[in-house]
XYZ file of N, CA and C in Angstrom:
375
model
N 0.818 -1.210 -0.004
C 0.011 0.019 -0.003
C 0.896 1.227 0.029
N 0.454 2.228 -0.763
C 1.302 3.442 -0.926
C 1.256 4.379 0.277
N 0.010 4.627 0.799
C -0.151 5.671 1.857
C -0.257 5.089 3.229
N 0.235 3.949 3.479
C 0.023 3.328 4.809
C 1.302 3.500 5.650
N 1.045 3.663 6.955
C 2.138 3.694 7.912
C 1.675 2.865 9.120
N 2.588 2.429 9.821
C 2.272 1.543 10.970
C 1.821 2.435 12.134
N 0.744 2.049 12.754
C 0.284 2.768 13.980
C 1.028 2.146 15.173
N 0.926 2.800 16.337
C 1.629 2.349 17.528
C 1.119 0.950 17.931
N -0.099 0.619 17.618
C -0.634 -0.700 18.036
C -0.186 -1.800 17.071
N 0.539 -1.461 15.998
C 0.951 -2.420 15.064
C 0.032 -2.613 13.875
N -1.129 -1.978 13.897
C -2.051 -2.081 12.773
C -1.646 -1.048 11.708
N -2.069 -1.334 10.495
C -1.785 -0.454 9.386
C -2.890 0.620 9.364
N -2.508 1.932 9.306
C -3.489 3.005 9.212
C -3.316 3.766 7.896
N -4.398 4.013 7.212
C -4.270 4.794 5.955
C -4.421 6.270 6.299
N -4.200 7.086 5.314
C -4.221 8.567 5.544
C -5.628 8.994 5.940
N -6.690 8.461 5.329
C -7.983 8.883 5.690
C -8.384 8.485 7.130
N -7.834 7.367 7.569
C -8.072 6.948 8.941
C -7.404 7.850 9.966
N -6.228 8.351 9.587
C -5.574 9.329 10.440
C -6.319 10.648 10.507
N -6.816 11.090 9.341
C -7.566 12.349 9.258
C -8.869 12.239 10.019
N -9.519 11.078 9.971
C -10.760 10.917 10.665
C -10.664 10.652 12.175
N -9.444 10.368 12.593
C -9.243 10.010 14.006
C -9.579 11.218 14.922
N -9.316 12.455 14.526
C -9.582 13.596 15.381
C -10.860 14.346 14.986
N -11.653 13.769 14.120
C -12.905 14.417 13.638
C -13.947 14.311 14.763
N -14.538 15.480 15.171
C -15.538 15.392 16.243
C -16.856 14.777 15.705
N -17.363 13.881 16.415
C -18.623 13.279 16.033
C -19.797 14.100 16.612
N -20.953 13.740 16.155
C -22.156 14.469 16.621
C -22.427 14.017 18.087
N -22.536 14.996 18.961
C -22.753 14.609 20.352
C -24.035 13.859 20.557
N -24.098 13.051 21.586
C -25.262 12.225 21.908
C -26.451 13.179 22.210
N -27.563 12.900 21.635
C -28.771 13.674 21.906
C -28.895 14.907 21.023
N -27.927 15.218 20.169
C -28.025 16.379 19.308
C -28.170 15.950 17.849
N -29.038 16.616 17.122
C -29.258 16.295 15.698
C -28.192 16.985 14.879
N -27.881 16.431 13.724
C -26.906 17.014 12.823
C -27.334 18.346 12.305
N -28.666 18.514 12.122
C -29.142 19.816 11.638
C -28.901 20.931 12.608
N -28.855 20.636 13.904
C -28.562 21.650 14.925
C -27.155 22.166 14.729
N -26.250 21.355 14.270
C -24.850 21.750 14.107
C -24.647 22.448 12.826
N -25.184 21.969 11.726
C -24.844 22.380 10.367
C -25.743 23.422 9.755
N -26.935 23.622 10.315
C -27.876 24.592 9.721
C -27.892 25.857 10.582
N -27.579 26.976 9.971
C -27.537 28.223 10.679
C -28.666 29.108 10.123
N -29.536 29.707 10.951
C -30.574 30.553 10.392
C -30.094 31.772 9.647
N -28.818 32.156 9.841
C -28.289 33.304 9.152
C -28.117 33.047 7.666
N -28.151 31.793 7.223
C -27.963 31.473 5.772
C -29.301 31.203 5.113
N -30.414 31.348 5.796
C -31.733 31.168 5.185
C -31.977 32.095 3.991
N -31.600 33.379 4.068
C -31.762 34.262 2.910
C -30.942 33.779 1.708
N -29.776 33.238 1.994
C -28.934 32.707 0.925
C -29.626 31.498 0.246
N -30.144 30.618 1.059
C -30.867 29.453 0.519
C -32.073 29.929 -0.333
N -32.768 30.929 0.175
C -33.948 31.449 -0.545
C -33.550 32.084 -1.876
N -32.499 32.858 -1.852
C -32.006 33.459 -3.068
C -31.598 32.442 -4.108
N -30.843 31.446 -3.699
C -30.386 30.360 -4.560
C -31.611 29.609 -5.106
N -32.587 29.295 -4.260
C -33.744 28.572 -4.658
C -34.596 29.407 -5.709
N -34.751 30.680 -5.434
C -35.503 31.492 -6.389
C -34.780 31.605 -7.733
N -33.470 31.780 -7.662
C -32.658 31.882 -8.913
C -32.744 30.549 -9.657
N -32.743 29.472 -8.964
C -32.881 28.119 -9.609
C -34.255 27.966 -10.319
N -35.258 28.466 -9.645
C -36.580 28.326 -10.276
C -36.706 29.242 -11.479
N -36.155 30.438 -11.405
C -36.211 31.364 -12.594
C -35.403 30.767 -13.737
N -34.215 30.276 -13.415
C -33.327 29.705 -14.470
C -33.978 28.455 -15.085
N -34.539 27.592 -14.197
C -35.168 26.382 -14.712
C -36.388 26.719 -15.539
N -37.182 27.725 -15.129
C -38.307 28.162 -15.912
C -37.900 28.671 -17.297
N -36.851 29.467 -17.341
C -36.392 29.993 -18.625
C -35.907 28.839 -19.518
N -35.173 27.870 -18.956
C -34.653 26.745 -19.722
C -35.822 25.893 -20.257
N -36.827 25.681 -19.414
C -37.994 24.903 -19.872
C -38.680 25.614 -20.989
N -38.921 26.960 -20.834
C -39.578 27.721 -21.878
C -38.720 27.738 -23.156
N -37.421 27.854 -23.047
C -36.567 27.874 -24.206
C -36.614 26.518 -24.989
N -36.394 25.446 -24.305
C -36.293 24.145 -24.925
C -37.643 23.583 -25.406
N -38.741 24.082 -24.770
C -40.037 23.537 -25.278
C -40.703 24.517 -26.201
N -40.321 25.796 -26.222
C -41.039 26.732 -27.078
C -40.236 27.426 -28.179
N -38.918 27.289 -28.165
C -38.137 27.975 -29.217
C -38.349 27.278 -30.567
N -38.497 28.091 -31.542
C -38.774 27.477 -32.920
C -37.517 26.838 -33.499
N -36.367 27.151 -33.034
C -35.113 26.532 -33.550
C -34.759 25.190 -32.908
N -35.348 24.948 -31.724
C -35.074 23.682 -31.078
C -36.101 22.663 -31.549
N -35.633 21.588 -32.185
C -36.550 20.621 -32.793
C -36.307 19.260 -32.154
N -37.303 18.716 -31.522
C -37.150 17.403 -30.867
C -37.559 16.257 -31.842
N -38.484 16.566 -32.726
C -38.961 15.504 -33.639
C -38.095 15.385 -34.906
N -37.898 14.129 -35.326
C -37.053 13.927 -36.484
C -37.684 14.546 -37.763
N -38.976 14.528 -37.916
C -39.590 15.088 -39.102
C -39.383 16.593 -39.141
N -39.341 17.271 -38.018
C -39.141 18.722 -37.991
C -37.711 19.008 -38.274
N -36.796 18.173 -37.733
C -35.327 18.407 -38.006
C -34.965 18.129 -39.462
N -35.701 17.321 -40.167
C -35.396 17.033 -41.544
C -35.796 18.129 -42.470
N -36.690 19.039 -42.023
C -37.159 20.135 -42.888
C -36.279 21.312 -42.722
N -35.916 21.996 -43.876
C -35.112 23.158 -43.750
C -35.894 24.416 -43.262
N -37.207 24.304 -43.196
C -38.007 25.466 -42.771
C -37.978 25.571 -41.255
N -37.428 26.753 -40.805
C -37.351 27.010 -39.366
C -38.661 27.637 -38.904
N -39.188 27.237 -37.824
C -40.408 27.829 -37.273
C -41.638 27.294 -37.942
N -41.666 25.998 -38.224
C -42.818 25.374 -38.851
C -44.057 25.410 -37.943
N -43.825 25.192 -36.680
C -44.889 25.053 -35.734
C -45.312 26.443 -35.243
N -46.463 26.911 -35.556
C -46.937 28.244 -35.150
C -47.057 28.367 -33.631
N -47.458 27.253 -32.991
C -47.617 27.285 -31.515
C -46.282 27.588 -30.847
N -45.200 26.959 -31.335
C -43.868 27.227 -30.797
C -43.370 28.614 -31.069
N -43.663 29.114 -32.278
C -43.318 30.526 -32.578
C -44.056 31.490 -31.629
N -45.289 31.284 -31.387
C -46.041 32.138 -30.488
C -45.543 32.008 -29.044
N -45.129 30.808 -28.658
C -44.564 30.642 -27.315
C -43.263 31.310 -27.198
N -42.437 31.267 -28.277
C -41.145 31.931 -28.202
C -41.272 33.442 -28.185
N -42.273 33.946 -28.834
C -42.441 35.382 -28.912
C -43.136 35.995 -27.686
N -43.690 35.128 -26.802
C -44.333 35.661 -25.594
C -43.221 35.896 -24.527
N -43.298 37.035 -23.866
C -42.326 37.386 -22.892
C -42.930 37.635 -21.489
N -43.997 36.961 -21.205
C -44.663 37.022 -19.891
C -45.028 38.438 -19.509
N -45.332 39.295 -20.474
C -45.784 40.680 -20.191
C -44.650 41.670 -20.096
N -43.411 41.266 -20.088
C -42.304 42.191 -19.897
C -41.998 42.992 -21.143
N -42.477 42.524 -22.280
C -42.242 43.312 -23.514
C -42.933 44.625 -23.526
N -44.103 44.693 -22.828
C -44.859 45.942 -22.754
C -44.543 46.749 -21.499
N -43.674 46.257 -20.627
C -43.346 46.923 -19.388
C -42.689 48.288 -19.625
N -41.843 48.371 -20.630
C -41.121 49.638 -20.888
C -41.917 50.605 -21.797
N -43.185 50.269 -22.054
C -44.036 51.173 -22.885
C -44.898 52.087 -22.064
N -44.924 51.955 -20.751
C -45.754 52.771 -19.921
C -44.976 53.300 -18.741
N -45.583 54.182 -17.955
C -44.967 54.779 -16.793
C -44.836 53.693 -15.696
N -43.657 53.600 -15.113
C -43.451 52.741 -13.978
C -42.903 53.573 -12.847
N -43.591 53.604 -11.716
C -43.121 54.396 -10.570
C -43.024 53.508 -9.385
N -41.815 53.213 -8.973
C -41.566 52.481 -7.731
C -40.595 53.383 -6.921
N -41.135 53.932 -5.864
C -40.322 54.920 -5.123
C -38.954 54.372 -4.804
N -37.969 55.105 -5.008
C -37.792 56.492 -5.425
C -37.530 56.606 -6.960
N -37.798 55.566 -7.681
C -37.512 55.593 -9.124
C -38.787 55.941 -9.944
N -38.590 56.669 -11.048
C -39.704 56.998 -11.953
C -39.239 56.777 -13.357
N -39.887 55.794 -14.068
C -39.467 55.499 -15.441
C -40.476 56.087 -16.392
N -40.025 56.808 -17.371
C -40.864 57.295 -18.476
C -40.427 56.665 -19.761
N -41.383 56.186 -20.577
C -41.009 55.568 -21.862
C -40.468 56.633 -22.787
N -39.675 56.139 -23.763
C -39.084 57.045 -24.736
C -40.120 57.793 -25.522
N -41.255 57.206 -25.792
C -42.294 57.842 -26.598
C -42.800 59.111 -25.855
N -42.986 59.023 -24.524
C -43.481 60.184 -23.796
C -42.391 61.270 -23.732
N -41.118 60.945 -23.575
C -40.084 61.895 -23.572
C -39.976 62.624 -24.861
N -40.073 61.872 -25.987
C -40.059 62.453 -27.291
C -41.233 63.397 -27.526
N -42.431 62.984 -27.033
C -43.596 63.782 -27.187
C -43.465 65.100 -26.438
N -42.863 65.103 -25.253
C -42.673 66.347 -24.435
C -41.740 67.283 -25.135
N -40.723 66.784 -25.798
C -39.686 67.583 -26.413
C -39.946 67.933 -27.869
N -41.077 67.548 -28.401
C -41.376 67.770 -29.774
C -41.524 69.283 -30.052
N -41.034 69.660 -31.228
C -40.987 71.071 -31.562
C -42.034 71.458 -32.617
N -42.924 70.621 -32.955
C -43.885 70.906 -34.036
C -44.531 72.174 -33.860
């Protein structure tokens, strides 16, 4: 064996056995969750969970609705991209965010005005 040394008792001990010899075990009567879960990291877990849901939702929408992603062999054999109108419509939908920048949005302390309103205010006709 390459990483073995003799222990004082005469038994062979590997490197991982030496490293685990001083590892503190879970005390009797205490759960592992009490040791390893800290309430200070709950916001981090929430943020990671929300980001995973948003990313997963986007990937699901992309792979199931994009007109360039073709799962069927008959669609892949055709040179026409976007044959399926349902997938084109799904790809073009943006969950309402496409119209978000077309109107006034006021969330204190921010105030967003669309470019069309700014241009209308500054028009010199």
